[in-house]
PDB file of C-alpha atoms in Angstrom:
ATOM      1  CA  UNK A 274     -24.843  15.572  -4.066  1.00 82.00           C
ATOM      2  CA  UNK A 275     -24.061  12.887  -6.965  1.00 84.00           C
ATOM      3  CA  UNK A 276     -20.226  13.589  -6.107  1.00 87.00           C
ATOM      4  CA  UNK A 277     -20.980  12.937  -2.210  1.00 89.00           C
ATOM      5  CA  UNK A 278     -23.033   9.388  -2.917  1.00 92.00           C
ATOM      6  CA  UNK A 279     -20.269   8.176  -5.010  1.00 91.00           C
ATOM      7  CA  UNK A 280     -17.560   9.416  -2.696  1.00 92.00           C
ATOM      8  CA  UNK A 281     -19.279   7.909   0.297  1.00 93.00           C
ATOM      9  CA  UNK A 282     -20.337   4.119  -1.772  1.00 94.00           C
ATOM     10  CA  UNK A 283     -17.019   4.037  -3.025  1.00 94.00           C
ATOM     11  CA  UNK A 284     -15.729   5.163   0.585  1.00 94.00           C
ATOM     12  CA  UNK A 285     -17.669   2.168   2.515  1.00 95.00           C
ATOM     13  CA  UNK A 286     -16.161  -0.314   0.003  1.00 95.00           C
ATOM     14  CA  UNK A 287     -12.835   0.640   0.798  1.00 95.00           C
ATOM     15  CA  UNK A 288     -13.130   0.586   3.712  1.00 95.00           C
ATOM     16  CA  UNK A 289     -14.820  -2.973   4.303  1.00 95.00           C
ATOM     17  CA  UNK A 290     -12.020  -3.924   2.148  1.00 95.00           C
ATOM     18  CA  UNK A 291      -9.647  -3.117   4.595  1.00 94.00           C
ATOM     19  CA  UNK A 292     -11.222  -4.666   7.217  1.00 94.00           C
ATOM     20  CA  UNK A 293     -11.579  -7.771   5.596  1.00 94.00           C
ATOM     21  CA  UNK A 294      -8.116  -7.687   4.530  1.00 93.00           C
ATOM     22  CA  UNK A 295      -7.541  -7.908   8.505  1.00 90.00           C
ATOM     23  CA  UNK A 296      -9.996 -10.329   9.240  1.00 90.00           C
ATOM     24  CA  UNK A 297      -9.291 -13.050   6.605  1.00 89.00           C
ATOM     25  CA  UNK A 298      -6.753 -15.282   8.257  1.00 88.00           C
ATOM     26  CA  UNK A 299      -5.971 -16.817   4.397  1.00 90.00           C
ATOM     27  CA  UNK A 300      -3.348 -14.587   2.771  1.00 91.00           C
ATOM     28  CA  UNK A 301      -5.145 -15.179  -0.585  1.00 92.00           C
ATOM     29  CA  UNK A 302      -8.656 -13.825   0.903  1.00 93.00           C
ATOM     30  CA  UNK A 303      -6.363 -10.926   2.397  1.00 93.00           C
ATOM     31  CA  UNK A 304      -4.796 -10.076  -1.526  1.00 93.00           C
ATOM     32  CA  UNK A 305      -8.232  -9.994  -3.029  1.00 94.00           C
ATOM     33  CA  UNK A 306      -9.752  -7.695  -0.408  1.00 94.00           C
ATOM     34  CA  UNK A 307      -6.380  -5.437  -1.185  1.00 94.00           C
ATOM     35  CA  UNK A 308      -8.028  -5.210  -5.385  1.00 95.00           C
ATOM     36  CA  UNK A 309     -11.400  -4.380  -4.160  1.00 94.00           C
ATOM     37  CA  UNK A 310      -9.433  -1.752  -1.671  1.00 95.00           C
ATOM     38  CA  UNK A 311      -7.454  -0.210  -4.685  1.00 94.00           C
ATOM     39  CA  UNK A 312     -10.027  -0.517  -7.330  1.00 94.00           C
ATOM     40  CA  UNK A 313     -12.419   1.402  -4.964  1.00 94.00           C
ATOM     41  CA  UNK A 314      -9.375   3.945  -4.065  1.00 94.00           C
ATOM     42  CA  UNK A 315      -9.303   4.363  -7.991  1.00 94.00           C
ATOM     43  CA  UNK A 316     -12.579   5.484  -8.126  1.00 93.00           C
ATOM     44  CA  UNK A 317     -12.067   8.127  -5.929  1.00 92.00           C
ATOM     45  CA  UNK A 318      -9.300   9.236  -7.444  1.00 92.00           C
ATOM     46  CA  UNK A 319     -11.419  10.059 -10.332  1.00 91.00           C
ATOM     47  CA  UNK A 320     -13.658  11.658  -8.181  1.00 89.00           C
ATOM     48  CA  UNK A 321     -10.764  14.181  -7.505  1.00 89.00           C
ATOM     49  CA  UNK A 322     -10.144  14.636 -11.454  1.00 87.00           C
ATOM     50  CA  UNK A 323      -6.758  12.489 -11.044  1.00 88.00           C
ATOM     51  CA  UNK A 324      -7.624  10.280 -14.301  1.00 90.00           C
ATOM     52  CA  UNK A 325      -4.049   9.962 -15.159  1.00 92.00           C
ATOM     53  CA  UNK A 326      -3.626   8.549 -11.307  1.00 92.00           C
ATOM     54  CA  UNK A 327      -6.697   6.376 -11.741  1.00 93.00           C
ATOM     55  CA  UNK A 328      -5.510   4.683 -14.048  1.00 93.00           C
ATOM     56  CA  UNK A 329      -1.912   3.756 -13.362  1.00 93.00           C
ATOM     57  CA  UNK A 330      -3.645   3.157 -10.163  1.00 93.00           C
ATOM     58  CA  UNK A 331      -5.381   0.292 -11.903  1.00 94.00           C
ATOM     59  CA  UNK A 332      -2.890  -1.109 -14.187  1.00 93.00           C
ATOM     60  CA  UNK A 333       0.284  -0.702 -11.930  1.00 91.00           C
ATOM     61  CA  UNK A 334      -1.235  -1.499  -8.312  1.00 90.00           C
ATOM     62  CA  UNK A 335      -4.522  -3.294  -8.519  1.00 90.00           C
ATOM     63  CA  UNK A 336      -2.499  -5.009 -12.301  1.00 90.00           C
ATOM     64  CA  UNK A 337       0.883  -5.675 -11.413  1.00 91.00           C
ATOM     65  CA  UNK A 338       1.453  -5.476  -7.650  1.00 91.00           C
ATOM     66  CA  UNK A 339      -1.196  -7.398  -7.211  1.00 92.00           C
ATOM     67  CA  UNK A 340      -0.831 -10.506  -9.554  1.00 92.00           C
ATOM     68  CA  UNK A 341       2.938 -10.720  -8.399  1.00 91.00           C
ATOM     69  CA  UNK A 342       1.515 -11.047  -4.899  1.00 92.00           C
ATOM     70  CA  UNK A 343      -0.546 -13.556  -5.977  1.00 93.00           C
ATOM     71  CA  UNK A 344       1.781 -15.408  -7.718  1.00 92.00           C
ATOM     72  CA  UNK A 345       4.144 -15.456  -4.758  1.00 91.00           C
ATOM     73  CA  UNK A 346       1.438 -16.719  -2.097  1.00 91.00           C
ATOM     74  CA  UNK A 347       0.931 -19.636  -4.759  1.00 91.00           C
ATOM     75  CA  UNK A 348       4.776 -20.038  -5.517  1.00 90.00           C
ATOM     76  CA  UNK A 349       4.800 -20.201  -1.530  1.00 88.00           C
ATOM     77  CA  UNK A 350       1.809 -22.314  -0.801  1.00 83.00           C
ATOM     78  CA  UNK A 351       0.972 -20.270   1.814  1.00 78.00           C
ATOM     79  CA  UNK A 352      -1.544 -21.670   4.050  1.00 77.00           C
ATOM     80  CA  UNK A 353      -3.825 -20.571   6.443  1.00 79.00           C
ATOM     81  CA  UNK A 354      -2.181 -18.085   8.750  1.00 72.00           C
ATOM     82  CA  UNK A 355      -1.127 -19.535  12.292  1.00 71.00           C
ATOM     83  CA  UNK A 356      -2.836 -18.164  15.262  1.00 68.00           C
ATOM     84  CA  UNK A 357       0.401 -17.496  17.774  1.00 67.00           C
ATOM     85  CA  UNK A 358      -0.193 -15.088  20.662  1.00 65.00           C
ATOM     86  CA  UNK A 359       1.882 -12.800  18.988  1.00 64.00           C
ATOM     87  CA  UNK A 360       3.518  -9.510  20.811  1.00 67.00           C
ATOM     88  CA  UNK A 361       1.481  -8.702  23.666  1.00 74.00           C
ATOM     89  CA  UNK A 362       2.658  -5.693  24.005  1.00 75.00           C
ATOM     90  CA  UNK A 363       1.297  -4.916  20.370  1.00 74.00           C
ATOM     91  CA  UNK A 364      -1.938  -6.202  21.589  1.00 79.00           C
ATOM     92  CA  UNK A 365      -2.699  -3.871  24.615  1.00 82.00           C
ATOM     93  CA  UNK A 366      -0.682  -1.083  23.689  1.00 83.00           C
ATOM     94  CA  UNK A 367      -0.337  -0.954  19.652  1.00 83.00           C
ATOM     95  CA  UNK A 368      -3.882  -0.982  19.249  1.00 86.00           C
ATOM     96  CA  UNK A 369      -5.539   0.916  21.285  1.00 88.00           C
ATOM     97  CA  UNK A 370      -2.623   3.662  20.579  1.00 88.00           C
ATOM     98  CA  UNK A 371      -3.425   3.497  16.745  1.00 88.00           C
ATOM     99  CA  UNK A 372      -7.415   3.374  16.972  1.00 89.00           C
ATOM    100  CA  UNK A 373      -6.834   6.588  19.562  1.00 91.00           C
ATOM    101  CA  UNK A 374      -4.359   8.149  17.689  1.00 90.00           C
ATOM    102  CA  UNK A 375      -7.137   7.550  14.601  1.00 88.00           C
ATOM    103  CA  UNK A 376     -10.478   9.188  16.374  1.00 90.00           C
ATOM    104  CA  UNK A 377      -8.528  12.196  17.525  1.00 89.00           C
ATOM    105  CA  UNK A 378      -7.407  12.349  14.010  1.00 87.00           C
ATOM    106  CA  UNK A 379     -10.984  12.082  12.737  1.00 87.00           C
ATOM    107  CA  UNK A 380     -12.044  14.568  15.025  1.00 87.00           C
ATOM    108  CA  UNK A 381     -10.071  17.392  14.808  1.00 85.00           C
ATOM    109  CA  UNK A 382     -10.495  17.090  10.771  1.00 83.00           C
ATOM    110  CA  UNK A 383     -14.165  16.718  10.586  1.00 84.00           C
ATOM    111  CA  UNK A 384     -14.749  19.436  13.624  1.00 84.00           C
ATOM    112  CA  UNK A 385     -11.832  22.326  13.381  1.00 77.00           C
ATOM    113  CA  UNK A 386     -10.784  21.759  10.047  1.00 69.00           C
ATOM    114  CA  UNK A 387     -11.535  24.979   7.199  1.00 71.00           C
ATOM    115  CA  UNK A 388      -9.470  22.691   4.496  1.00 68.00           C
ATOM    116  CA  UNK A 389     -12.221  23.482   1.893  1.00 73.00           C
ATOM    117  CA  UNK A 390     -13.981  21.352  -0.380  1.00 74.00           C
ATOM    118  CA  UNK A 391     -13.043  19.530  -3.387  1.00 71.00           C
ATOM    119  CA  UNK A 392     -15.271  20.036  -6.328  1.00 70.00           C
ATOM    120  CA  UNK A 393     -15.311  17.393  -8.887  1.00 68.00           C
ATOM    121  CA  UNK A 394     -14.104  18.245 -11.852  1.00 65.00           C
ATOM    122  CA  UNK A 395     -12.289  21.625 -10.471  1.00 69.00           C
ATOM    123  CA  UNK A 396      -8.499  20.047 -11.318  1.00 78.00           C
ATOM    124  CA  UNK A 397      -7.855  17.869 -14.563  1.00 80.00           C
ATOM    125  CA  UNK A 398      -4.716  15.211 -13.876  1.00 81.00           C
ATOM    126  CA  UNK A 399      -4.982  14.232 -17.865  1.00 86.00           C
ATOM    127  CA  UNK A 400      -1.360  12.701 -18.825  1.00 89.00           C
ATOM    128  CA  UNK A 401      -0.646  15.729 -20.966  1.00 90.00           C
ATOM    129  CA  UNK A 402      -0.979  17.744 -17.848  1.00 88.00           C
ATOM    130  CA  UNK A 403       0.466  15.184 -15.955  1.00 90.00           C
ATOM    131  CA  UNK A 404       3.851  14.515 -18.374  1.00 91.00           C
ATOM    132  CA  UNK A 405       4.445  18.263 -18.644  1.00 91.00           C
ATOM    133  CA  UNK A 406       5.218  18.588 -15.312  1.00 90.00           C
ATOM    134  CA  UNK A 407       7.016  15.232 -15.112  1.00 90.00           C
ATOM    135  CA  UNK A 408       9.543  15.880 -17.993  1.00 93.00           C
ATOM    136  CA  UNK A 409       9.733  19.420 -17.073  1.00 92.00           C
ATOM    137  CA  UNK A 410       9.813  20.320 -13.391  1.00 92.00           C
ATOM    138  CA  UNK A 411      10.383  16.342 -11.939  1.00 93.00           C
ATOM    139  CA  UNK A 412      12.422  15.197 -14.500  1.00 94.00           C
ATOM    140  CA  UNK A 413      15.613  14.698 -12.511  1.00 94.00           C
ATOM    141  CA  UNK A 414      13.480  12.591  -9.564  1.00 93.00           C
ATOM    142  CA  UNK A 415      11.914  10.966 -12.752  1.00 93.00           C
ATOM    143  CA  UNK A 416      15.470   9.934 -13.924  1.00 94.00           C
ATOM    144  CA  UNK A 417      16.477   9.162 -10.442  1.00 94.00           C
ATOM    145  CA  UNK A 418      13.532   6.882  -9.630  1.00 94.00           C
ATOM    146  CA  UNK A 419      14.133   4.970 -13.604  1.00 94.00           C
ATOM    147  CA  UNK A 420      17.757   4.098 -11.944  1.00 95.00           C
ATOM    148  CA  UNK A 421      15.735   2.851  -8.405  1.00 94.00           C
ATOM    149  CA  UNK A 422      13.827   0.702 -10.682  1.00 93.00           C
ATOM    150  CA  UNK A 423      16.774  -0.623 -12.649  1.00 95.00           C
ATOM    151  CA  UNK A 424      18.473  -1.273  -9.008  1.00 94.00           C
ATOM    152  CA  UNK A 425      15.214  -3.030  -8.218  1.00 93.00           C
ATOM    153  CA  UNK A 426      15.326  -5.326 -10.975  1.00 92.00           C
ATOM    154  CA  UNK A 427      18.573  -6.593 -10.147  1.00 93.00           C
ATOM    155  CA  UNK A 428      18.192  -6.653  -6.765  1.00 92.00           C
ATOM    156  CA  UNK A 429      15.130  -9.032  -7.345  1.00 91.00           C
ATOM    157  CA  UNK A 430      16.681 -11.237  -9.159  1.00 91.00           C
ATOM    158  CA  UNK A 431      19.929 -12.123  -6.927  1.00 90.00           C
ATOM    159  CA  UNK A 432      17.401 -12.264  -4.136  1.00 88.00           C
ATOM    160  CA  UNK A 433      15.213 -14.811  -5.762  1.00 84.00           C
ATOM    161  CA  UNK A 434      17.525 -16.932  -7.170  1.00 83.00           C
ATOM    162  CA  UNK A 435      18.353 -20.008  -6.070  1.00 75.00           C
ATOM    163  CA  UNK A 436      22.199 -19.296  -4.685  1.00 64.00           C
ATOM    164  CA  UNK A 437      24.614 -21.541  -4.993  1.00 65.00           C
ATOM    165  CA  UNK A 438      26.098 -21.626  -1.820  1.00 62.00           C
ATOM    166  CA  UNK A 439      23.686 -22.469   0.543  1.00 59.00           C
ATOM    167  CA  UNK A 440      22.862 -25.390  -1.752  1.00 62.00           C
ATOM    168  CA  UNK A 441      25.893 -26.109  -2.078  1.00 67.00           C
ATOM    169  CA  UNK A 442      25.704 -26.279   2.446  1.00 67.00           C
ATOM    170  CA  UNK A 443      22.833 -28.428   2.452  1.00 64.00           C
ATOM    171  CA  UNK A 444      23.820 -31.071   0.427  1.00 69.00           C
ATOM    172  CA  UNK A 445      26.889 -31.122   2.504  1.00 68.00           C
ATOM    173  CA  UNK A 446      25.652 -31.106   5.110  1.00 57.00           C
TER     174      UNK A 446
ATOM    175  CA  UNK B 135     -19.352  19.149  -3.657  1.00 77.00           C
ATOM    176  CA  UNK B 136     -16.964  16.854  -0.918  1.00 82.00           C
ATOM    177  CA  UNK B 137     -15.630  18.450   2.110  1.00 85.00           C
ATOM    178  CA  UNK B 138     -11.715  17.645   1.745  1.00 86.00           C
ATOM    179  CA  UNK B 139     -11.568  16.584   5.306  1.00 87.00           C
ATOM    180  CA  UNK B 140     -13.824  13.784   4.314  1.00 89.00           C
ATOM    181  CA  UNK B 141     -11.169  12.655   2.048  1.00 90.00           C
ATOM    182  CA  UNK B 142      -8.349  13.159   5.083  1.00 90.00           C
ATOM    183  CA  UNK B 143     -10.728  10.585   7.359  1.00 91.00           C
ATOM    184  CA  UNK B 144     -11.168   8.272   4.530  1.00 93.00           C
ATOM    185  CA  UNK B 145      -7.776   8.109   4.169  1.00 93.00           C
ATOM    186  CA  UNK B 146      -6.613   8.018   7.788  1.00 92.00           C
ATOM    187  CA  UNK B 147      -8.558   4.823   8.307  1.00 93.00           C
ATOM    188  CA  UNK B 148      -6.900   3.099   5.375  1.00 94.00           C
ATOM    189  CA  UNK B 149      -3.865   4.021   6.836  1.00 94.00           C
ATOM    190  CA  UNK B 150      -4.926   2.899  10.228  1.00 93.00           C
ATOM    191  CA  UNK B 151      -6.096  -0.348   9.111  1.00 93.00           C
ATOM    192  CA  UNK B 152      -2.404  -0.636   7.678  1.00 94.00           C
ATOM    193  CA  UNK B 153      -1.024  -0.351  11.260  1.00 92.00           C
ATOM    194  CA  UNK B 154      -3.594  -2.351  12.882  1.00 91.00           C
ATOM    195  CA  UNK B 155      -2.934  -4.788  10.232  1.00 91.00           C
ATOM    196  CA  UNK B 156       1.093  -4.551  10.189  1.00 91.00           C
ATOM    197  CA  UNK B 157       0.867  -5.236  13.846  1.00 88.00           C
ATOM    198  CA  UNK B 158      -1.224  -7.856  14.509  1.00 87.00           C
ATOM    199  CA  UNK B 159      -0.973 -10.136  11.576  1.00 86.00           C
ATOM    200  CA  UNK B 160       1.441 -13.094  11.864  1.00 86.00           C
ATOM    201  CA  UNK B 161       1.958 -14.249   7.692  1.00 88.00           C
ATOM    202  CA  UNK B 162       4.596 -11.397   6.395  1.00 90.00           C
ATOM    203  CA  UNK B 163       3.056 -11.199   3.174  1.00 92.00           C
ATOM    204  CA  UNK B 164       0.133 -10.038   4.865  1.00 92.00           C
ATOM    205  CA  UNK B 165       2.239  -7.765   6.999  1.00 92.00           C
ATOM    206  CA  UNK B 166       3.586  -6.354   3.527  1.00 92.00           C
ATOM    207  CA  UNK B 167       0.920  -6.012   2.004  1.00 93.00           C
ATOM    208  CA  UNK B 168      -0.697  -3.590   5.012  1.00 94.00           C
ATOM    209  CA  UNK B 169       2.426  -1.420   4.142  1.00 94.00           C
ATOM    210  CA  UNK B 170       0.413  -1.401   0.624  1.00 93.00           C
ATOM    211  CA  UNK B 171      -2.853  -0.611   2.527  1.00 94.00           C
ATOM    212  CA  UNK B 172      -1.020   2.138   4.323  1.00 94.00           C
ATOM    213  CA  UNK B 173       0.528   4.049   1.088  1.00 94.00           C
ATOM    214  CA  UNK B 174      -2.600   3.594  -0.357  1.00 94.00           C
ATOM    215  CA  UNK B 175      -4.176   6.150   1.778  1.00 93.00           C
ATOM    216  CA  UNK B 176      -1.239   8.063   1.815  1.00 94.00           C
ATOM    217  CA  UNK B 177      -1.517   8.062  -2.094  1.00 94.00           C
ATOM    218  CA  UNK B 178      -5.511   9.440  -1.426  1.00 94.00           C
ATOM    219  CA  UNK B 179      -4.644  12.073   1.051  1.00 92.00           C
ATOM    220  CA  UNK B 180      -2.013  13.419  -1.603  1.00 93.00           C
ATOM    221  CA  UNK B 181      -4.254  13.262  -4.684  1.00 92.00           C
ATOM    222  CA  UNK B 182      -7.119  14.893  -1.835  1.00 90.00           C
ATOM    223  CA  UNK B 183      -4.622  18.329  -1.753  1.00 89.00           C
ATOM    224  CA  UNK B 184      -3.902  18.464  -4.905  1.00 90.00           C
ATOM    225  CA  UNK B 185      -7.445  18.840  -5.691  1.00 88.00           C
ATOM    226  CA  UNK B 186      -8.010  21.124  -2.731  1.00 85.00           C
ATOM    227  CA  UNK B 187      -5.121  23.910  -3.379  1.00 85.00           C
ATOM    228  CA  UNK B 188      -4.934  23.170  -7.376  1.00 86.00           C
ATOM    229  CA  UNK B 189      -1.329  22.193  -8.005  1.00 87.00           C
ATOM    230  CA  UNK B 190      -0.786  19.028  -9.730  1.00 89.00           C
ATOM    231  CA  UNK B 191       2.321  18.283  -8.123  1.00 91.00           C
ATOM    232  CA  UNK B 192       0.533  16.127  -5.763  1.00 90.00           C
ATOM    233  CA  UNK B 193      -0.527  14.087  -8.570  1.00 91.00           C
ATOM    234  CA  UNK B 194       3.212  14.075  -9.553  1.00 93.00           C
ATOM    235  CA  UNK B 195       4.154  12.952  -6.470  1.00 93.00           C
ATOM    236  CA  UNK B 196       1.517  10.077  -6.427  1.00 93.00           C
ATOM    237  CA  UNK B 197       3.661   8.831  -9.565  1.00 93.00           C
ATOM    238  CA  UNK B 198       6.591   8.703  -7.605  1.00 94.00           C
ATOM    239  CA  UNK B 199       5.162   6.872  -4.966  1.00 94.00           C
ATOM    240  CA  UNK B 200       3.412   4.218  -6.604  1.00 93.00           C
ATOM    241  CA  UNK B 201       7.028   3.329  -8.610  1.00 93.00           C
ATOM    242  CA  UNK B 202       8.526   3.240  -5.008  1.00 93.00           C
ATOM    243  CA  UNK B 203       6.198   0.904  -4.264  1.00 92.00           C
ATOM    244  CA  UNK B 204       6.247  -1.133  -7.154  1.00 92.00           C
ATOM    245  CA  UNK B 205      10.232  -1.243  -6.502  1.00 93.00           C
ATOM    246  CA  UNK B 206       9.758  -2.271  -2.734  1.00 92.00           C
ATOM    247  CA  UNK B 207       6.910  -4.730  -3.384  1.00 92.00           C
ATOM    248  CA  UNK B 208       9.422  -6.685  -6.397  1.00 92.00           C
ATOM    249  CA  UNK B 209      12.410  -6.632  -3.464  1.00 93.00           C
ATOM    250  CA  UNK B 210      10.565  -7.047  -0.492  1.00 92.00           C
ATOM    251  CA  UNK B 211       8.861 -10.794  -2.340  1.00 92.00           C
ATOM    252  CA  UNK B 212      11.942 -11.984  -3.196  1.00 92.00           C
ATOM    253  CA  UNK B 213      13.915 -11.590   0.155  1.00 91.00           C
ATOM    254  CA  UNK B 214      10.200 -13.311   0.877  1.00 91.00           C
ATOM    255  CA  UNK B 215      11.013 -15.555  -1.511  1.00 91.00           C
ATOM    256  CA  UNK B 216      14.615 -16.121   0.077  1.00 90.00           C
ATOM    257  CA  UNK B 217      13.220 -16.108   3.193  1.00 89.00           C
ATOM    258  CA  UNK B 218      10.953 -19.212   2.873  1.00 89.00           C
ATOM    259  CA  UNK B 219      13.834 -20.952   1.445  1.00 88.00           C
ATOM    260  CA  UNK B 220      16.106 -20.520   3.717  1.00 87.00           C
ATOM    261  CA  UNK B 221      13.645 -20.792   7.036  1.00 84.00           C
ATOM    262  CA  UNK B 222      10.789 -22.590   5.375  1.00 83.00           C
ATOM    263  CA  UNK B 223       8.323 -20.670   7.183  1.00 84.00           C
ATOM    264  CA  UNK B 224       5.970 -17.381   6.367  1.00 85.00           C
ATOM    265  CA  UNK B 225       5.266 -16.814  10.318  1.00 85.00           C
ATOM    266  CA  UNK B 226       7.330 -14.140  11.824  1.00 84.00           C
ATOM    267  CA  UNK B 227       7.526 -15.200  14.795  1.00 82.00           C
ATOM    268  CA  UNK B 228       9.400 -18.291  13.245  1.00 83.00           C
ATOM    269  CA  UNK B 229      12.088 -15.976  12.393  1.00 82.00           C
ATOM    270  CA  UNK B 230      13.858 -15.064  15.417  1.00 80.00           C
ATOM    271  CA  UNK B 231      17.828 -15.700  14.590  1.00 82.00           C
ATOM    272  CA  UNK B 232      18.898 -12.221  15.901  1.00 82.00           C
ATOM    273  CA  UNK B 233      16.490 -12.226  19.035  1.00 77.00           C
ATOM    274  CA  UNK B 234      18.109 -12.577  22.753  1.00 72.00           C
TER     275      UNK B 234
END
């Protein structure tokens, strides 16, 4: 009962969250509706015994992702978003395809679905759980995704800086 | 005691509200961060199984795709980053070089 209240509180916030991340028309309002999305996501995550999820869902994605967001719609200046008309066709067809697409979703899950039930507390993600199976069983993909961030990195940084050429362009031309 | 399908609806609307959001928002840092939205509730849907058929692999997997999406989120702001230099502009529709 305790584990449905919390599931469902935490649920609603979420969810309003991501509502209001569509409804905000200031990129700012939309990035702080995206914390109280993932901080709320983290919750539930605990709900499932993740803890080792929970928190690097925290300190990596609500922490990090988030502040370099930030920082970029401030680096950027961005302004209130502009109201074009946008692709019709995403409009009539997008839409109503997606919230369809959703409810039949919904349905067939909450009606002919014998998934189970998740107990609280029936799996523990601790990080000693967690890191035997990543430097046992993952550890090549571990290895493998410690080059993609490497790549990243660089990547980043030839993309962000300031090249020479095209300033070299526009004070020619 | 939670149903797990509970967990599956929960997290198909987060990922819907990505779509919705990736399609009708104009700003592309909104746009990118709906992609956000939308692992997000992949992310719960994983960590949701994992609980359900006991293997922590799902959690493992989690890991993996939150660095992807650190990765993607440090790119994808600087070619932002380039973007606005280049084009001076954060509206999509703005940016139309390669359209007919």
């Amino acid at each position: 009962m305790f584990h449905l209240i919390l599931f469902s509180v935490f649920g609603a916030i979420c969810v309003a969250g991501a509502v209001n991340l569509l409804l905000q028309s200031h990129p700012i309002n939309s990035a702080l509706s995206l914390v109280v999305v993932m901080g709320s996501l983290a919750v539930e995550f605990l709900l499932l015994g993740a803890e080792f999820v929970a928190a690097i869902q925290v300190i990596v994605y609500a922490g990090a992702v988030m502040v370099l967001f930030v920082f970029v719609i401030m680096l950027l200046n961005a302004g209130v978003e502009e109201r074009t008309s946008g692709s019709r066709v995403a409009w009539l067809l997008g839409i109503p395809a997606v919230l369809a697409g959703m409810v039949i979703v919904c349905w067939a899950l909450l009606t002919h679905s014998n998934a189970g039930s998740a107990a609280i507390g029936a799996l523990r993600g601790d990080p000693a759980a967690i890191a035997q199976l990543l430097f046992h069983q993952f550890l090549l993909p571990f290895e493998v995704t410690s080059i993609l961030v490497l790549i990243a990195i660089m990547g980043a940084v030839v993309l962000a800086a300031r090249s020479q050429t095209v300033e070299r362009s526009k004070r020619e031309g | 005691m939670v149903p797990l399908s509970y967990y599956l609806v929960l997290s198909g609307i987060l990922f819907a509200c990505g779509v919705v959001g990736f399609l009708i928002k104009r700003n592309i840092i909104t746009i990118f961060m709906s992609i956000e939205l939308m692992l997000n509730g992949v992310n719960l849907s994983f960590v949701a199984f994992a609980a359900r058929w006991q293997q922590l692999s799902g959690q493992v997997f989690v890991f993996f795709v939150m660095v992807v999406a650190a990765a993607e989120a440090a790119v994808g702001l600087a070619i932002i980053i380039a973007l606005f230099r280049t084009r001076e502009t954060l509206n999509i529709d703005q940016v139309n070089l390669l359209k007919l």
